[in-house]
mmCIF file of C-alpha atoms and ligand atoms in Angstrom:
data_model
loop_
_atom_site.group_PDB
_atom_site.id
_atom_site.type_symbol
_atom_site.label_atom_id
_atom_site.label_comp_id
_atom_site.label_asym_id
_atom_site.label_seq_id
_atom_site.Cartn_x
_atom_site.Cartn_y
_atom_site.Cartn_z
ATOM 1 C CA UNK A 25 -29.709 -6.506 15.472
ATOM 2 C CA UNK A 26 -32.530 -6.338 12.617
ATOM 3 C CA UNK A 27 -31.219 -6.211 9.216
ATOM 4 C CA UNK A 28 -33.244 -5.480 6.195
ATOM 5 C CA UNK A 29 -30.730 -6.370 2.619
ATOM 6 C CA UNK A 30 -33.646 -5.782 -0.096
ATOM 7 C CA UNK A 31 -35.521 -1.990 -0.547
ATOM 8 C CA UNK A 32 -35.982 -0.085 -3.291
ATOM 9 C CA UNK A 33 -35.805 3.892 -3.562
ATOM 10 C CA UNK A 34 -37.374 6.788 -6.208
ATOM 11 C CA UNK A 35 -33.637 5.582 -8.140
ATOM 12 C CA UNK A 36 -36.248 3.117 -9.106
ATOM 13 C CA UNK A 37 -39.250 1.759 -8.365
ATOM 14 C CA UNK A 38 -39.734 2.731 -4.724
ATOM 15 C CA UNK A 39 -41.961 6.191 -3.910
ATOM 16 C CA UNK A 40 -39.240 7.149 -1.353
ATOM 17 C CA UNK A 41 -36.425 9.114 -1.592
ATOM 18 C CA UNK A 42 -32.989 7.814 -0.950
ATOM 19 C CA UNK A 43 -32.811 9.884 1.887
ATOM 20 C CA UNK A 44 -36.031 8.928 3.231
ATOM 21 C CA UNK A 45 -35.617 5.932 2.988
ATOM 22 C CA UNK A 46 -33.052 5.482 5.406
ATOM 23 C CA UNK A 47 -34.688 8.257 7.562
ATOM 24 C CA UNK A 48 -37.552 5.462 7.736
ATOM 25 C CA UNK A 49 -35.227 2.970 7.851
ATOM 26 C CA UNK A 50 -33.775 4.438 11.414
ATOM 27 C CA UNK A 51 -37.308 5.021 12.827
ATOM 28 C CA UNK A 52 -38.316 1.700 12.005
ATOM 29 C CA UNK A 53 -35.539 0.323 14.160
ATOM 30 C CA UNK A 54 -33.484 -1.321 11.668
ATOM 31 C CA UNK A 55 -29.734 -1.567 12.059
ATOM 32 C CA UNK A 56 -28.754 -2.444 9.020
ATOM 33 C CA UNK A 57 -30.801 -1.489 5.567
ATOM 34 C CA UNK A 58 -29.191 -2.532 1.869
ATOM 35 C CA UNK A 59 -30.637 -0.113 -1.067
ATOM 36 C CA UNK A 60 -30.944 -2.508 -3.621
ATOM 37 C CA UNK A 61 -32.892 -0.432 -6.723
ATOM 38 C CA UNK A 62 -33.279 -1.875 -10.048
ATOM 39 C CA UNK A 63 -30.098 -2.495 -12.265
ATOM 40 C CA UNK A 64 -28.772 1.376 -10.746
ATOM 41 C CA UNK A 65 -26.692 2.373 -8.230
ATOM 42 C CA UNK A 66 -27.513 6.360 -8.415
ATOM 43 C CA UNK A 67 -29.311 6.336 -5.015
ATOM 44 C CA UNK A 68 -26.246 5.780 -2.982
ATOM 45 C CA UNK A 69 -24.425 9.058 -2.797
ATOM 46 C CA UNK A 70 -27.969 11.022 -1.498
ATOM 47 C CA UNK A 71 -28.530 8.027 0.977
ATOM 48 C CA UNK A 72 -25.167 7.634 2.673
ATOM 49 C CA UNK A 73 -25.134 11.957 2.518
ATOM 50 C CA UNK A 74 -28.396 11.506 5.433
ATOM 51 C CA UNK A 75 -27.517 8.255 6.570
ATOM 52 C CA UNK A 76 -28.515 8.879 10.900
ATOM 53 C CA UNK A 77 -26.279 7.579 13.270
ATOM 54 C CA UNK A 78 -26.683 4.023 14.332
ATOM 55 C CA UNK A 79 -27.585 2.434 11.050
ATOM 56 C CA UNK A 80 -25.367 1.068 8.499
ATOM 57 C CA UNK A 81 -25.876 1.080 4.952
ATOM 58 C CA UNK A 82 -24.930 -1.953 2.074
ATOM 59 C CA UNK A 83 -24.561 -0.718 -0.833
ATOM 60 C CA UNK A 84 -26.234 -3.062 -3.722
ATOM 61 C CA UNK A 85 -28.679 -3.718 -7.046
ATOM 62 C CA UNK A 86 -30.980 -5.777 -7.389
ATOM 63 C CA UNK A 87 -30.240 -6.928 -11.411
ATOM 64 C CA UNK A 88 -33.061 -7.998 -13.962
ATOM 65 C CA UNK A 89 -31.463 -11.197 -15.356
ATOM 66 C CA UNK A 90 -33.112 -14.093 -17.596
ATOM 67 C CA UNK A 91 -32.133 -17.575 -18.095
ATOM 68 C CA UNK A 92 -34.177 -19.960 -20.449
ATOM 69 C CA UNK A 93 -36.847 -17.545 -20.875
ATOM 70 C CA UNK A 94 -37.555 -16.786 -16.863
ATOM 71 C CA UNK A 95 -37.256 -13.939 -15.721
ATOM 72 C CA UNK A 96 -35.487 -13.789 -12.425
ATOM 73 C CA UNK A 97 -33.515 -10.871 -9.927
ATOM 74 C CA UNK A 98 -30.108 -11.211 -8.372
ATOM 75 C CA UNK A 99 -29.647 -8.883 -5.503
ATOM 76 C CA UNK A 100 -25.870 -8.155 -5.397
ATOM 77 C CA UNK A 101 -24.347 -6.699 -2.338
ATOM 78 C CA UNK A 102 -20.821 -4.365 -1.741
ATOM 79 C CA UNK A 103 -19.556 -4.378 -5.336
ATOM 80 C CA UNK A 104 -17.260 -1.892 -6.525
ATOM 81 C CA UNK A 105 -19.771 0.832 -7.830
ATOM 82 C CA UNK A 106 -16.867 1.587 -10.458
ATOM 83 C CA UNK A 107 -16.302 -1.481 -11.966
ATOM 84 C CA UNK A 108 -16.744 -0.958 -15.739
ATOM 85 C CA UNK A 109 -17.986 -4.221 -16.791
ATOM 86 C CA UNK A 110 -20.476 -4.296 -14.366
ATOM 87 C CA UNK A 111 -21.371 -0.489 -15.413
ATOM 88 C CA UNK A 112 -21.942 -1.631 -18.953
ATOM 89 C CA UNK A 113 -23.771 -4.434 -18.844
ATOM 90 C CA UNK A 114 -26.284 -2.355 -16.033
ATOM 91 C CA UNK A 115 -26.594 0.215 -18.989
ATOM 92 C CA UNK A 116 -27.953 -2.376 -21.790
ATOM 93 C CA UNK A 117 -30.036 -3.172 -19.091
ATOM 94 C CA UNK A 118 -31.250 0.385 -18.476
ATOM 95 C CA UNK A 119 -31.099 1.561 -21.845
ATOM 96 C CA UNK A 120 -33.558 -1.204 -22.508
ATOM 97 C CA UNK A 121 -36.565 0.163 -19.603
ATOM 98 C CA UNK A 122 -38.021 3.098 -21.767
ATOM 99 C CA UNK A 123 -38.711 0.951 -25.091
ATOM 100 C CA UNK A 124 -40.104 -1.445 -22.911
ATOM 101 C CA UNK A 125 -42.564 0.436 -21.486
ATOM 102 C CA UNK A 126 -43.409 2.059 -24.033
ATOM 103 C CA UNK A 127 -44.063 -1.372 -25.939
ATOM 104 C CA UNK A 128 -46.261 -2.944 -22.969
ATOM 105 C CA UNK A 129 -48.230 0.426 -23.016
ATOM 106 C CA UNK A 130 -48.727 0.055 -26.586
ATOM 107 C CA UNK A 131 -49.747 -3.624 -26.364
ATOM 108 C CA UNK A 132 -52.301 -2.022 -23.313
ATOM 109 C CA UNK A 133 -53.833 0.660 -25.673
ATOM 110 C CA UNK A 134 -54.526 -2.382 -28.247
ATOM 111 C CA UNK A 135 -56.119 -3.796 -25.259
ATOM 112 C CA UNK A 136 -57.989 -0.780 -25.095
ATOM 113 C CA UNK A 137 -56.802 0.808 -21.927
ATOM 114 C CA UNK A 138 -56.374 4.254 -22.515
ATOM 115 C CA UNK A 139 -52.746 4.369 -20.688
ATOM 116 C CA UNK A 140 -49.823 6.497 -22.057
ATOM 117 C CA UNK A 141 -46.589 7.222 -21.683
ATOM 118 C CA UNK A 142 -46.967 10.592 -19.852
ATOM 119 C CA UNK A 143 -48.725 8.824 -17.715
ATOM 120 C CA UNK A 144 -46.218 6.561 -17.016
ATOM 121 C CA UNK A 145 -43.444 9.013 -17.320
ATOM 122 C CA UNK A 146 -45.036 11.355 -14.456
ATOM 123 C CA UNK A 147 -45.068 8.383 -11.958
ATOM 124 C CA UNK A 148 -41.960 6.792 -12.476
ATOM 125 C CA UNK A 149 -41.015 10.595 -11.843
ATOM 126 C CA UNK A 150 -37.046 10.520 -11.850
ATOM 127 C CA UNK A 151 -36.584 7.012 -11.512
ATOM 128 C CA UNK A 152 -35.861 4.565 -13.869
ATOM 129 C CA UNK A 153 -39.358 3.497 -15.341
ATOM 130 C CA UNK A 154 -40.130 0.017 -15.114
ATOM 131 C CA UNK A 155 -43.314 -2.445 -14.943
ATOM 132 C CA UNK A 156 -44.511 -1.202 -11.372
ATOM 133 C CA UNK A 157 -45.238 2.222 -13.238
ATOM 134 C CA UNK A 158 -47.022 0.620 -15.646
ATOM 135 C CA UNK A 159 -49.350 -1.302 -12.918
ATOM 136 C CA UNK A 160 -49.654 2.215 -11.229
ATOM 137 C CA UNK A 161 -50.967 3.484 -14.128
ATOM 138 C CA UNK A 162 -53.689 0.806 -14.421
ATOM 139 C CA UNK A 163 -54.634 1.354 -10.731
ATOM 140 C CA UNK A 164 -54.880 5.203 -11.603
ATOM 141 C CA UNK A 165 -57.103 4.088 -14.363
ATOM 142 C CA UNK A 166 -59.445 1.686 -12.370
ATOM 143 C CA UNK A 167 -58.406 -1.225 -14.915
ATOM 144 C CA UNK A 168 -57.036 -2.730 -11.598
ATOM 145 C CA UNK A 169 -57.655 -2.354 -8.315
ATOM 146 C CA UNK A 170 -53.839 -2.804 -6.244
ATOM 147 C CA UNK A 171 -50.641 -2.972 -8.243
ATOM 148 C CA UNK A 172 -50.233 -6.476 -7.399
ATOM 149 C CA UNK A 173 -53.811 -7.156 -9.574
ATOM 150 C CA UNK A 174 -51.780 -5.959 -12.696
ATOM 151 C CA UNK A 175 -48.722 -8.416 -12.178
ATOM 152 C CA UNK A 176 -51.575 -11.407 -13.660
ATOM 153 C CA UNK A 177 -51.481 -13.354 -16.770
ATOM 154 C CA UNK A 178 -54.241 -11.234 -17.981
ATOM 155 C CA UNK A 179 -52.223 -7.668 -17.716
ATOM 156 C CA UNK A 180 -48.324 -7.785 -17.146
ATOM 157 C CA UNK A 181 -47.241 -10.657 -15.349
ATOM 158 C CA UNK A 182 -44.271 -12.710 -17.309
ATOM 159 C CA UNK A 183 -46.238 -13.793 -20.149
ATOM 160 C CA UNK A 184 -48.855 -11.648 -19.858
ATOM 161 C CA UNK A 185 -51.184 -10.536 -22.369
ATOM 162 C CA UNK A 186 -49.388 -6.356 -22.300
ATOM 163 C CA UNK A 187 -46.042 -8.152 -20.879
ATOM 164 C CA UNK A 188 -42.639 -7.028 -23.129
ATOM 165 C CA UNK A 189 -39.496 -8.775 -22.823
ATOM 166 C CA UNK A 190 -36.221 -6.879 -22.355
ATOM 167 C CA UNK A 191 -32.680 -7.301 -22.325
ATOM 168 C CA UNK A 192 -31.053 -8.934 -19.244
ATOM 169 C CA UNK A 193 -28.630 -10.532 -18.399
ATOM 170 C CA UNK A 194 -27.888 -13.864 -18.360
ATOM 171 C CA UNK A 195 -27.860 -14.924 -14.221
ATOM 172 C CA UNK A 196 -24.241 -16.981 -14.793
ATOM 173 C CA UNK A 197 -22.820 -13.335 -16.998
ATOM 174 C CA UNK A 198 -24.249 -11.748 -13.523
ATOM 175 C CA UNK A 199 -22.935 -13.621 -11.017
ATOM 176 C CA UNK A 200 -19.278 -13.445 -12.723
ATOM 177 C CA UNK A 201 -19.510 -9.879 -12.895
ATOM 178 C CA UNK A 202 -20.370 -9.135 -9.533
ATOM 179 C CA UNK A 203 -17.870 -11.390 -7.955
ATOM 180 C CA UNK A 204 -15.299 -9.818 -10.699
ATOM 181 C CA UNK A 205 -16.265 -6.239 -8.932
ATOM 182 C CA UNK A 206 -16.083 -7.892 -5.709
ATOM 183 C CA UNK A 207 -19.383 -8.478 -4.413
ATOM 184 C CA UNK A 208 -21.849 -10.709 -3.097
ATOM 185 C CA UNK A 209 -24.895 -12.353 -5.243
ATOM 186 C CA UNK A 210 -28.108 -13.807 -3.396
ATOM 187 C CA UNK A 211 -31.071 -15.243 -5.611
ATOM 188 C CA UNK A 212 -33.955 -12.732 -4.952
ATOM 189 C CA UNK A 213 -37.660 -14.064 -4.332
ATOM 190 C CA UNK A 214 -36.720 -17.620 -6.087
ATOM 191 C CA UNK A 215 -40.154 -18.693 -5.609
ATOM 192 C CA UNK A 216 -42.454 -15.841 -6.142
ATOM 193 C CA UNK A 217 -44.875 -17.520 -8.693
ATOM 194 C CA UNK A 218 -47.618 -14.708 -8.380
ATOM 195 C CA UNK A 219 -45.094 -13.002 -10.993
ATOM 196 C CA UNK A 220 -44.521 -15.249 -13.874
ATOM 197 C CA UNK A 221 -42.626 -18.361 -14.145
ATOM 198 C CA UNK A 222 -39.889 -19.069 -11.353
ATOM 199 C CA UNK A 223 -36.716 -20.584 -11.782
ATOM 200 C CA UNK A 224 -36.569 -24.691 -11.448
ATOM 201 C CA UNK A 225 -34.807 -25.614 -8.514
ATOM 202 C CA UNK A 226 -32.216 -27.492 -10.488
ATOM 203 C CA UNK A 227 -31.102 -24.699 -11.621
ATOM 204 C CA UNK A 228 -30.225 -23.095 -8.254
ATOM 205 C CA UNK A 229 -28.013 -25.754 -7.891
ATOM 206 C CA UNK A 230 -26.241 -24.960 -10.916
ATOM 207 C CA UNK A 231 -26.244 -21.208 -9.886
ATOM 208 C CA UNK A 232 -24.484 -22.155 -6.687
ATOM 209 C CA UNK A 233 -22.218 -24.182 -8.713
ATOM 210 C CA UNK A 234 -21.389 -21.585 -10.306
ATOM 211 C CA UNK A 235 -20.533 -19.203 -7.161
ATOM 212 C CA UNK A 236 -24.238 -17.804 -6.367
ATOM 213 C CA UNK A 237 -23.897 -17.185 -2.311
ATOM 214 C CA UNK A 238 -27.059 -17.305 -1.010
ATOM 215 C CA UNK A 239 -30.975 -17.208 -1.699
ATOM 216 C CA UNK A 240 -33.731 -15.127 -0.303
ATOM 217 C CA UNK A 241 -35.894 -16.988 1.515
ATOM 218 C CA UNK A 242 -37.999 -15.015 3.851
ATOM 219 C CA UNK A 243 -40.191 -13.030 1.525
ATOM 220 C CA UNK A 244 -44.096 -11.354 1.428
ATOM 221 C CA UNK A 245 -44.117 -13.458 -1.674
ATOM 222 C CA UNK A 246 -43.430 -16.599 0.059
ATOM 223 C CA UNK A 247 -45.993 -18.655 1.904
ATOM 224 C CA UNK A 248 -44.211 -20.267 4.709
ATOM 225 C CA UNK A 249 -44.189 -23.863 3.239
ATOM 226 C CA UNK A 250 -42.478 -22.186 0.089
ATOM 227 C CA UNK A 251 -40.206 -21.076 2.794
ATOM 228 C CA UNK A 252 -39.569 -24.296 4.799
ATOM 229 C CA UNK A 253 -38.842 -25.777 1.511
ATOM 230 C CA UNK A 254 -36.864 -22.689 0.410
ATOM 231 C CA UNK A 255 -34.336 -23.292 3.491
ATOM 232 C CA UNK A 256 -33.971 -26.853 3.202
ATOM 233 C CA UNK A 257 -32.388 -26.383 -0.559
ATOM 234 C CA UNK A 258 -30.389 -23.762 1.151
ATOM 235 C CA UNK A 259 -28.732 -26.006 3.225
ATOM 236 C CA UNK A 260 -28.229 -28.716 0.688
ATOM 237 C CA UNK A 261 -26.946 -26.503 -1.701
ATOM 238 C CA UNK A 262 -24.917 -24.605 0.673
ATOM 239 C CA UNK A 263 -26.120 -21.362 -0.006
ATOM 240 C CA UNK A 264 -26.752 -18.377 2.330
ATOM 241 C CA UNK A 265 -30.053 -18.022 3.208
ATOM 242 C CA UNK A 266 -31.721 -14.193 3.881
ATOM 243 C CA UNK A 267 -34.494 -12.427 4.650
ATOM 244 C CA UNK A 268 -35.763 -8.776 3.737
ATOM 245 C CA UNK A 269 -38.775 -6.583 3.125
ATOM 246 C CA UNK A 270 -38.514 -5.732 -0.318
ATOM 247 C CA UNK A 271 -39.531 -2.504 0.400
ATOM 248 C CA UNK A 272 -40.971 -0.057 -2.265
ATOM 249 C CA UNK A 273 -42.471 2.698 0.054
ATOM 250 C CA UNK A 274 -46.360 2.927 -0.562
ATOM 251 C CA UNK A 275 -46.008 0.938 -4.464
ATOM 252 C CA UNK A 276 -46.132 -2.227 -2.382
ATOM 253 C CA UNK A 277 -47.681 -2.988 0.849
ATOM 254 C CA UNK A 278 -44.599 -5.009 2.978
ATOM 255 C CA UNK A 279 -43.197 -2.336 5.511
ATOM 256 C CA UNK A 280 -39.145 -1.567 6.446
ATOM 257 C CA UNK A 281 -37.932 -5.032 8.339
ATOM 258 C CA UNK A 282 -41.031 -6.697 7.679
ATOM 259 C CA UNK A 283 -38.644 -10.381 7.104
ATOM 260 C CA UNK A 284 -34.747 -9.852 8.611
ATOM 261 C CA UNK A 285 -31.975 -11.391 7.968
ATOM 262 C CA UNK A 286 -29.524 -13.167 10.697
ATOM 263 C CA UNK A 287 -26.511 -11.241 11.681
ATOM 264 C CA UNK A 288 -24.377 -14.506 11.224
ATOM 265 C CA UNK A 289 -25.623 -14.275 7.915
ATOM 266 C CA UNK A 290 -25.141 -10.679 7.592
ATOM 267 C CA UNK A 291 -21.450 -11.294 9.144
ATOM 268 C CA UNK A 292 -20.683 -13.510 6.304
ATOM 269 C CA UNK A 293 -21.914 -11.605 3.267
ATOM 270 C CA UNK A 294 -19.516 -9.050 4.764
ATOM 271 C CA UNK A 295 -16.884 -10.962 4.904
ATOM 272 C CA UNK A 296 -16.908 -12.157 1.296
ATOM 273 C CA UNK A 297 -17.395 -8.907 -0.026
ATOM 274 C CA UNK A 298 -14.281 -7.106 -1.385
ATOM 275 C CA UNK A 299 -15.870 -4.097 -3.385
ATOM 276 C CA UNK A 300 -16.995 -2.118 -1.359
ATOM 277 C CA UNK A 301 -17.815 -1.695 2.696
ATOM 278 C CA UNK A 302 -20.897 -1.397 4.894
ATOM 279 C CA UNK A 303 -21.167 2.328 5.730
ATOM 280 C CA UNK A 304 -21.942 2.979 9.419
ATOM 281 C CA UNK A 305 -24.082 6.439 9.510
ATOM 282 C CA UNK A 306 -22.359 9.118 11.131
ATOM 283 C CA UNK A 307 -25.834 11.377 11.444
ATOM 284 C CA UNK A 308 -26.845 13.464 8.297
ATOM 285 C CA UNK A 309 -28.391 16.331 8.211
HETATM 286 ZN ZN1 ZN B 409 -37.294 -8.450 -7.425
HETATM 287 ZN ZN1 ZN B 410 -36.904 -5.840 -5.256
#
């Protein structure tokens, strides 16, 4: 059984459609895929309309959160899509994306990169801009060759010289509201230094304190030490431990299954979650 719990989707960041997504999903082989875009849930309904037969969708997010200054993302799994805390606190969140980029563009133009916010409107197309449309927009421009060269100190990595903070939420805030709305919370990419600070390791154990259920270990951004490491907190800490692609279509280069999670694992988040249901395709159109 190979299950992939982290992709994103044009609802975001990704350059597929919902609905091709989990077309690709199928073809790649994958049993189970969880749509996880940025801080929305709006790709759902057009991804469980196609979903083929023989692979089952988890609903989830993948929320921009910030503790101490760090930024960091909690993939949360099978919540209720209605809840209306949750809802609100995704919409400060969202609210918050245009401003941003609009400020890291204008801290690019002072750099003198001639980027602007058509430009960054036309590629985020539909989906709710964010700093991957930004770094597209430098690799249009030649200021950078891969959208990976952009997330640097020098351009928009945390910190960065054209970075903007925005508002998210605080990771404890997050982790009640999701388990208020009945789902499941794993730590995404704890590790990932390449973009900005990371989160200390103490402080996982104070997010599994305070009911975090598991941490993302197998990752593109993770070199395999990072990972041994990774799973040896996990079991300390008694946290889940998962693996996924992190799939953005052709933003990123990690394919669909590229790091899987175990079905025991799989089995479990399942089982805790109350808000919502994995939905087994019955073959779209
Ligand atoms: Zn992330
Ligand atoms: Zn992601």
């Amino acid at each position: 059984m190979r299950i992939d719990l982290h992709t994103h989707s044009t609802a975001s960041d990704g350059t597929d459609t919902p609905a091709g997504l989990v077309r690709k999903a199928a073809a790649a082989g994958l049993d189970v895929v969880a749509l996880t875009d940025h801080d929305t849930t709006r790709g759902h309904a057009e991804a469980l309309a196609v979903l083929p037969a023989g692979l089952t969708l988890v609903t989830g997010a993948e929320l921009s959160c910030r503790l101490d200054g760090i930024g960091m993302h909690l993939l949360a799994y099978l919540f209720d899509p209605g809840d209306p805390a949750l809802l609100a606190e995704r919409e400060l969140v969202r609210d918050d994306r245009v401003p941003r980029a609009k400020g890291m563009i204008a801290k690019l133009n002072a750099l003198g990169v001639p980027v602007t916010w058509e430009q960054v409107a036309r590629i985020a197309g539909d989906g709710s801009v964010g700093r991957p449309h930004v770094a597209s927009a430098l690799v249009e421009l030649g200021v950078v060759p891969t959208v990976s060269d952009a997330f640097t100190q020098e351009w928009l990595a945390d910190g960065g010289r054209a970075y903007m903070e925005k508002h998210e939420t605080d990771p404890f805030e997050a982790l009640r509201l999701v388990k208020d709305a009945g789902g499941v919370t794993v730590l995404a990419h704890p590790a990932a230094s390449k973009r900005g600070r990371t989160v200390p390791e103490s402080a996982l154990a104070a997010l599994a304190e305070a009911g975090l259920d598991g941490i993302e270990v197998d990752h593109m951004d993770h070199e395999p030490g990072t990972r041994a490491r990774l799973r040896g907190l996990a079991k300390e800490l008694g946290l889940l431990v998962t693996g996924s692609s992190d799939y953005h279509g052709s933003r990123k280069t990690c394919v669909l299954g590229e790091f899987t999670t175990d079905p025991e694992v799989y089995g479990e988040i399942t089982r805790r979650a109350t808000g919502a249901f994995p939905v087994p395709g019955a073959g779209g159109v």
